[in-house]
PDB file of C-alpha atoms in Angstrom:
ATOM      1  CA  UNK O 166      26.916  -4.783  -3.045  1.00  0.00           C
ATOM      2  CA  UNK O 167      26.371  -3.126   0.371  1.00  0.00           C
ATOM      3  CA  UNK O 168      23.168  -2.987   2.238  1.00  0.00           C
ATOM      4  CA  UNK O 169      22.539   0.719   1.540  1.00  0.00           C
ATOM      5  CA  UNK O 170      22.843   0.188  -2.188  1.00  0.00           C
ATOM      6  CA  UNK O 171      20.544  -2.855  -1.981  1.00  0.00           C
ATOM      7  CA  UNK O 172      17.968  -0.943   0.041  1.00  0.00           C
ATOM      8  CA  UNK O 173      18.178   1.977  -2.441  1.00  0.00           C
ATOM      9  CA  UNK O 174      17.603  -0.309  -5.459  1.00  0.00           C
ATOM     10  CA  UNK O 175      14.652  -1.988  -3.743  1.00  0.00           C
ATOM     11  CA  UNK O 176      13.128   1.418  -3.024  1.00  0.00           C
ATOM     12  CA  UNK O 177      13.702   2.639  -6.545  1.00  0.00           C
ATOM     13  CA  UNK O 178      11.892  -0.461  -7.835  1.00  0.00           C
ATOM     14  CA  UNK O 179       8.906   0.567  -5.704  1.00  0.00           C
ATOM     15  CA  UNK O 180       9.179   4.127  -7.014  1.00  0.00           C
ATOM     16  CA  UNK O 181       9.190   2.960 -10.636  1.00  0.00           C
ATOM     17  CA  UNK O 182       6.008   0.946  -9.994  1.00  0.00           C
ATOM     18  CA  UNK O 183       4.492   4.072  -8.448  1.00  0.00           C
ATOM     19  CA  UNK O 184       5.674   6.337 -11.260  1.00  0.00           C
ATOM     20  CA  UNK O 185       4.054   4.088 -13.886  1.00  0.00           C
ATOM     21  CA  UNK O 186       0.603   4.589 -12.305  1.00  0.00           C
ATOM     22  CA  UNK O 187      -0.745   1.404 -13.792  1.00  0.00           C
ATOM     23  CA  UNK O 188      -4.188   0.935 -12.267  1.00  0.00           C
ATOM     24  CA  UNK O 189      -4.042  -2.792 -13.019  1.00  0.00           C
ATOM     25  CA  UNK O 190      -0.983  -3.185 -10.832  1.00  0.00           C
ATOM     26  CA  UNK O 191      -1.788  -5.292  -7.789  1.00  0.00           C
ATOM     27  CA  UNK O 192       0.796  -3.326  -5.776  1.00  0.00           C
ATOM     28  CA  UNK O 193      -1.666  -0.482  -5.414  1.00  0.00           C
ATOM     29  CA  UNK O 194      -4.258  -0.679  -2.663  1.00  0.00           C
ATOM     30  CA  UNK O 195      -5.353   2.916  -2.273  1.00  0.00           C
ATOM     31  CA  UNK O 196      -6.560   5.479  -4.784  1.00  0.00           C
ATOM     32  CA  UNK O 197      -6.644   9.224  -4.362  1.00  0.00           C
ATOM     33  CA  UNK O 198      -8.988  11.285  -6.590  1.00  0.00           C
ATOM     34  CA  UNK O 199      -8.821  14.922  -7.652  1.00  0.00           C
ATOM     35  CA  UNK O 200     -11.606  16.069  -9.916  1.00  0.00           C
ATOM     36  CA  UNK O 201     -11.669  12.756 -11.765  1.00  0.00           C
ATOM     37  CA  UNK O 202      -7.889  12.318 -11.902  1.00  0.00           C
ATOM     38  CA  UNK O 203      -6.466   9.472  -9.894  1.00  0.00           C
ATOM     39  CA  UNK O 204      -3.266   8.640  -8.116  1.00  0.00           C
ATOM     40  CA  UNK O 205      -2.575   5.021  -7.136  1.00  0.00           C
ATOM     41  CA  UNK O 206      -0.374   4.156  -4.170  1.00  0.00           C
ATOM     42  CA  UNK O 207       0.517   1.506  -1.634  1.00  0.00           C
ATOM     43  CA  UNK O 208      -0.818   1.926   1.895  1.00  0.00           C
ATOM     44  CA  UNK O 209       2.283   0.473   3.506  1.00  0.00           C
ATOM     45  CA  UNK O 210       4.488   3.147   1.862  1.00  0.00           C
ATOM     46  CA  UNK O 211       2.137   5.911   3.105  1.00  0.00           C
ATOM     47  CA  UNK O 212       1.411   4.532   6.607  1.00  0.00           C
ATOM     48  CA  UNK O 213       5.080   4.220   7.388  1.00  0.00           C
ATOM     49  CA  UNK O 214       5.669   7.912   6.383  1.00  0.00           C
ATOM     50  CA  UNK O 215       2.733   9.673   8.057  1.00  0.00           C
ATOM     51  CA  UNK O 216       0.466   9.328  11.049  1.00  0.00           C
ATOM     52  CA  UNK O 217      -2.111  11.326   9.227  1.00  0.00           C
ATOM     53  CA  UNK O 218      -2.253   8.693   6.533  1.00  0.00           C
ATOM     54  CA  UNK O 219      -2.593   6.082   9.249  1.00  0.00           C
ATOM     55  CA  UNK O 220      -5.761   7.798  10.449  1.00  0.00           C
ATOM     56  CA  UNK O 221      -7.052   8.724   6.887  1.00  0.00           C
ATOM     57  CA  UNK O 222      -6.620   5.199   5.526  1.00  0.00           C
ATOM     58  CA  UNK O 223      -8.116   3.414   8.511  1.00  0.00           C
ATOM     59  CA  UNK O 224     -11.293   1.435   8.060  1.00  0.00           C
ATOM     60  CA  UNK O 225     -13.117   4.019  10.159  1.00  0.00           C
ATOM     61  CA  UNK O 226     -12.544   6.810   7.613  1.00  0.00           C
ATOM     62  CA  UNK O 227     -12.466   5.014   4.235  1.00  0.00           C
ATOM     63  CA  UNK O 228     -14.683   2.644   2.434  1.00  0.00           C
ATOM     64  CA  UNK O 229     -13.123  -0.367   0.806  1.00  0.00           C
ATOM     65  CA  UNK O 230     -12.495  -0.020  -2.960  1.00  0.00           C
ATOM     66  CA  UNK O 231     -13.614   3.666  -3.047  1.00  0.00           C
ATOM     67  CA  UNK O 232     -11.154   6.372  -3.999  1.00  0.00           C
ATOM     68  CA  UNK O 233     -10.240   8.974  -1.332  1.00  0.00           C
ATOM     69  CA  UNK O 234     -11.293  12.466  -2.439  1.00  0.00           C
ATOM     70  CA  UNK O 235      -8.583  15.056  -1.838  1.00  0.00           C
ATOM     71  CA  UNK O 236      -9.693  18.621  -1.967  1.00  0.00           C
ATOM     72  CA  UNK O 237      -7.063  20.374   0.174  1.00  0.00           C
ATOM     73  CA  UNK O 238      -4.471  20.481  -2.560  1.00  0.00           C
ATOM     74  CA  UNK O 239      -3.987  19.961  -6.298  1.00  0.00           C
ATOM     75  CA  UNK O 240      -3.281  16.772  -8.142  1.00  0.00           C
ATOM     76  CA  UNK O 241       0.208  17.853  -9.109  1.00  0.00           C
ATOM     77  CA  UNK O 242       1.225  18.989  -5.628  1.00  0.00           C
ATOM     78  CA  UNK O 243      -0.021  15.773  -4.065  1.00  0.00           C
ATOM     79  CA  UNK O 244       1.771  13.793  -6.770  1.00  0.00           C
ATOM     80  CA  UNK O 245       5.056  15.557  -5.846  1.00  0.00           C
ATOM     81  CA  UNK O 246       4.436  14.757  -2.179  1.00  0.00           C
ATOM     82  CA  UNK O 247       3.898  11.089  -2.925  1.00  0.00           C
ATOM     83  CA  UNK O 248       6.892  11.112  -5.251  1.00  0.00           C
ATOM     84  CA  UNK O 249       8.963  12.290  -2.346  1.00  0.00           C
ATOM     85  CA  UNK O 250       7.641   9.521  -0.132  1.00  0.00           C
ATOM     86  CA  UNK O 251       8.598   6.900  -2.740  1.00  0.00           C
ATOM     87  CA  UNK O 252      11.919   8.376  -3.968  1.00  0.00           C
ATOM     88  CA  UNK O 253      13.237  10.843  -1.388  1.00  0.00           C
ATOM     89  CA  UNK O 254      13.004  13.753  -3.850  1.00  0.00           C
ATOM     90  CA  UNK O 255      10.507  15.707  -5.908  1.00  0.00           C
ATOM     91  CA  UNK O 256      10.280  18.829  -8.092  1.00  0.00           C
ATOM     92  CA  UNK O 257       9.931  21.919  -5.897  1.00  0.00           C
ATOM     93  CA  UNK O 258       9.454  25.350  -7.604  1.00  0.00           C
ATOM     94  CA  UNK O 259       9.004  28.899  -6.355  1.00  0.00           C
ATOM     95  CA  UNK O 260       5.406  28.551  -7.552  1.00  0.00           C
ATOM     96  CA  UNK O 261       4.472  25.331  -5.665  1.00  0.00           C
ATOM     97  CA  UNK O 262       6.682  25.505  -2.566  1.00  0.00           C
ATOM     98  CA  UNK O 263       4.085  27.282  -0.381  1.00  0.00           C
ATOM     99  CA  UNK O 264       1.444  24.665  -1.211  1.00  0.00           C
ATOM    100  CA  UNK O 265       3.839  21.753  -0.801  1.00  0.00           C
ATOM    101  CA  UNK O 266       5.196  22.773   2.567  1.00  0.00           C
ATOM    102  CA  UNK O 267       1.574  23.026   3.707  1.00  0.00           C
ATOM    103  CA  UNK O 268       1.099  19.419   2.604  1.00  0.00           C
ATOM    104  CA  UNK O 269       4.292  18.424   4.510  1.00  0.00           C
ATOM    105  CA  UNK O 270       2.846  20.063   7.635  1.00  0.00           C
ATOM    106  CA  UNK O 271      -0.636  18.596   7.296  1.00  0.00           C
ATOM    107  CA  UNK O 272       0.611  15.106   6.829  1.00  0.00           C
ATOM    108  CA  UNK O 273       3.240  15.453   9.469  1.00  0.00           C
ATOM    109  CA  UNK O 274       6.191  14.293   7.366  1.00  0.00           C
ATOM    110  CA  UNK O 275       9.047  16.066   9.106  1.00  0.00           C
ATOM    111  CA  UNK O 276      11.749  14.900   6.675  1.00  0.00           C
ATOM    112  CA  UNK O 277       9.680  16.264   3.782  1.00  0.00           C
ATOM    113  CA  UNK O 278       9.135  19.550   5.627  1.00  0.00           C
ATOM    114  CA  UNK O 279      12.918  19.817   6.139  1.00  0.00           C
ATOM    115  CA  UNK O 280      13.364  19.094   2.421  1.00  0.00           C
ATOM    116  CA  UNK O 281      11.032  22.003   1.682  1.00  0.00           C
ATOM    117  CA  UNK O 282      12.772  24.291   4.079  1.00  0.00           C
ATOM    118  CA  UNK O 283      16.153  23.509   2.380  1.00  0.00           C
ATOM    119  CA  UNK O 284      14.660  24.577  -0.890  1.00  0.00           C
ATOM    120  CA  UNK O 285      13.174  27.794   0.673  1.00  0.00           C
ATOM    121  CA  UNK O 286      16.522  28.744   2.218  1.00  0.00           C
ATOM    122  CA  UNK O 287      18.058  28.746  -1.215  1.00  0.00           C
ATOM    123  CA  UNK O 288      15.522  31.205  -2.735  1.00  0.00           C
ATOM    124  CA  UNK O 289      17.093  34.565  -3.351  1.00  0.00           C
ATOM    125  CA  UNK O 290      15.606  37.061  -0.939  1.00  0.00           C
ATOM    126  CA  UNK O 291      14.155  40.334  -2.342  1.00  0.00           C
ATOM    127  CA  UNK O 292      11.881  42.982  -0.977  1.00  0.00           C
ATOM    128  CA  UNK O 293       9.090  41.485  -3.180  1.00  0.00           C
ATOM    129  CA  UNK O 294       9.265  38.029  -1.546  1.00  0.00           C
ATOM    130  CA  UNK O 295      10.641  38.658   1.957  1.00  0.00           C
ATOM    131  CA  UNK O 296       7.320  39.161   3.691  1.00  0.00           C
ATOM    132  CA  UNK O 297       5.654  36.198   2.026  1.00  0.00           C
ATOM    133  CA  UNK O 298       8.631  34.006   3.020  1.00  0.00           C
ATOM    134  CA  UNK O 299       8.469  35.368   6.517  1.00  0.00           C
ATOM    135  CA  UNK O 300       4.804  34.415   6.744  1.00  0.00           C
ATOM    136  CA  UNK O 301       5.673  30.841   5.580  1.00  0.00           C
ATOM    137  CA  UNK O 302       8.523  30.643   8.040  1.00  0.00           C
ATOM    138  CA  UNK O 303       6.361  31.667  10.922  1.00  0.00           C
ATOM    139  CA  UNK O 304       3.336  29.563   9.930  1.00  0.00           C
ATOM    140  CA  UNK O 305       5.362  26.369   9.633  1.00  0.00           C
ATOM    141  CA  UNK O 306       8.102  27.066  12.233  1.00  0.00           C
ATOM    142  CA  UNK O 307      10.885  27.017   9.665  1.00  0.00           C
ATOM    143  CA  UNK O 308      13.759  28.231  11.810  1.00  0.00           C
ATOM    144  CA  UNK O 309      16.496  28.050   9.199  1.00  0.00           C
ATOM    145  CA  UNK O 310      14.440  30.086   6.759  1.00  0.00           C
ATOM    146  CA  UNK O 311      13.570  32.564   9.515  1.00  0.00           C
ATOM    147  CA  UNK O 312      17.217  33.002  10.377  1.00  0.00           C
ATOM    148  CA  UNK O 313      17.975  33.725   6.683  1.00  0.00           C
ATOM    149  CA  UNK O 314      15.158  36.280   6.536  1.00  0.00           C
ATOM    150  CA  UNK O 315      16.344  37.858   9.762  1.00  0.00           C
ATOM    151  CA  UNK O 316      19.802  38.395   8.313  1.00  0.00           C
ATOM    152  CA  UNK O 317      18.297  39.904   5.194  1.00  0.00           C
ATOM    153  CA  UNK O 318      16.193  42.279   7.192  1.00  0.00           C
ATOM    154  CA  UNK O 319      19.109  43.316   9.401  1.00  0.00           C
ATOM    155  CA  UNK O 320      21.403  43.905   6.442  1.00  0.00           C
ATOM    156  CA  UNK O 321      18.775  45.860   4.510  1.00  0.00           C
ATOM    157  CA  UNK O 322      16.821  47.465   7.285  1.00  0.00           C
ATOM    158  CA  UNK O 323      16.599  50.934   5.916  1.00  0.00           C
ATOM    159  CA  UNK O 324      15.504  49.754   2.489  1.00  0.00           C
ATOM    160  CA  UNK O 325      13.000  47.277   3.986  1.00  0.00           C
ATOM    161  CA  UNK O 326      11.409  49.999   6.158  1.00  0.00           C
ATOM    162  CA  UNK O 327      11.056  52.425   3.240  1.00  0.00           C
ATOM    163  CA  UNK O 328       9.706  49.820   0.816  1.00  0.00           C
ATOM    164  CA  UNK O 329       6.148  49.810  -0.493  1.00  0.00           C
ATOM    165  CA  UNK O 330       5.916  46.177   0.592  1.00  0.00           C
ATOM    166  CA  UNK O 331       6.567  47.182   4.243  1.00  0.00           C
ATOM    167  CA  UNK O 332       3.770  49.686   4.161  1.00  0.00           C
ATOM    168  CA  UNK O 333       1.234  46.939   3.606  1.00  0.00           C
ATOM    169  CA  UNK O 334       2.370  44.408   6.188  1.00  0.00           C
ATOM    170  CA  UNK O 335       0.353  43.332   9.206  1.00  0.00           C
ATOM    171  CA  UNK O 336       0.966  44.704  12.689  1.00  0.00           C
ATOM    172  CA  UNK O 337       2.504  41.361  13.801  1.00  0.00           C
ATOM    173  CA  UNK O 338       5.243  41.764  11.184  1.00  0.00           C
ATOM    174  CA  UNK O 339       5.991  45.250  12.306  1.00  0.00           C
ATOM    175  CA  UNK O 340       6.195  44.015  15.888  1.00  0.00           C
ATOM    176  CA  UNK O 341       8.477  41.233  14.761  1.00  0.00           C
ATOM    177  CA  UNK O 342      10.892  43.594  12.928  1.00  0.00           C
ATOM    178  CA  UNK O 343      10.917  45.905  16.018  1.00  0.00           C
ATOM    179  CA  UNK O 344      11.764  43.028  18.273  1.00  0.00           C
ATOM    180  CA  UNK O 345      14.366  41.691  15.863  1.00  0.00           C
ATOM    181  CA  UNK O 346      16.063  45.064  15.632  1.00  0.00           C
ATOM    182  CA  UNK O 347      15.521  46.364  19.131  1.00  0.00           C
ATOM    183  CA  UNK O 348      19.248  46.851  19.590  1.00  0.00           C
ATOM    184  CA  UNK O 349      19.887  48.150  16.118  1.00  0.00           C
ATOM    185  CA  UNK O 350      16.815  50.055  15.137  1.00  0.00           C
ATOM    186  CA  UNK O 351      16.720  53.824  15.644  1.00  0.00           C
ATOM    187  CA  UNK O 352      13.112  54.703  16.522  1.00  0.00           C
ATOM    188  CA  UNK O 353      13.143  57.860  14.331  1.00  0.00           C
ATOM    189  CA  UNK O 354      14.176  55.857  11.298  1.00  0.00           C
ATOM    190  CA  UNK O 355      11.376  53.331  11.949  1.00  0.00           C
ATOM    191  CA  UNK O 356       8.694  55.947  12.387  1.00  0.00           C
ATOM    192  CA  UNK O 357      10.005  57.969   9.394  1.00  0.00           C
ATOM    193  CA  UNK O 358       9.238  54.945   7.265  1.00  0.00           C
TER     194      UNK O 358
END
């Protein structure tokens, strides 16, 4: 057996322990609480993945044997985040991705943020989701997603400008589209919309 396979199997053993969420397991030395629901984890796994966890789990910020209350996200989204830390994958959906990429950013886990961006770039772009995805791309500096959105806007410029969704966007989005299309955009077409 090669070293990569051995390492993978060791990691999957840790993941299976995490997945079982047995509060009696001595492997767990940190507890996160969400409105009474608890997630058990191992500090070493978390500290090695995130500087934010390093600060959050330091003696200065936590009391020994007390759960850490998490209010910035849901139990399910945080569980998916920790599942990624333990296994290298998790369940992303169109419904949870905006919340989960926010978790990736907050905890500073670049590899997880990249994983989220990979998912986002595979979402089919429509007029109904393009501006929300552009907001996410800008907020979290997701350049691959932004490039995909730019291509969609350039290819569908007239439709985008005439859409009901465009009429409700912020000025910063209008400015962005003007700058994006400065060589392509005809001013009369833009102002006609």
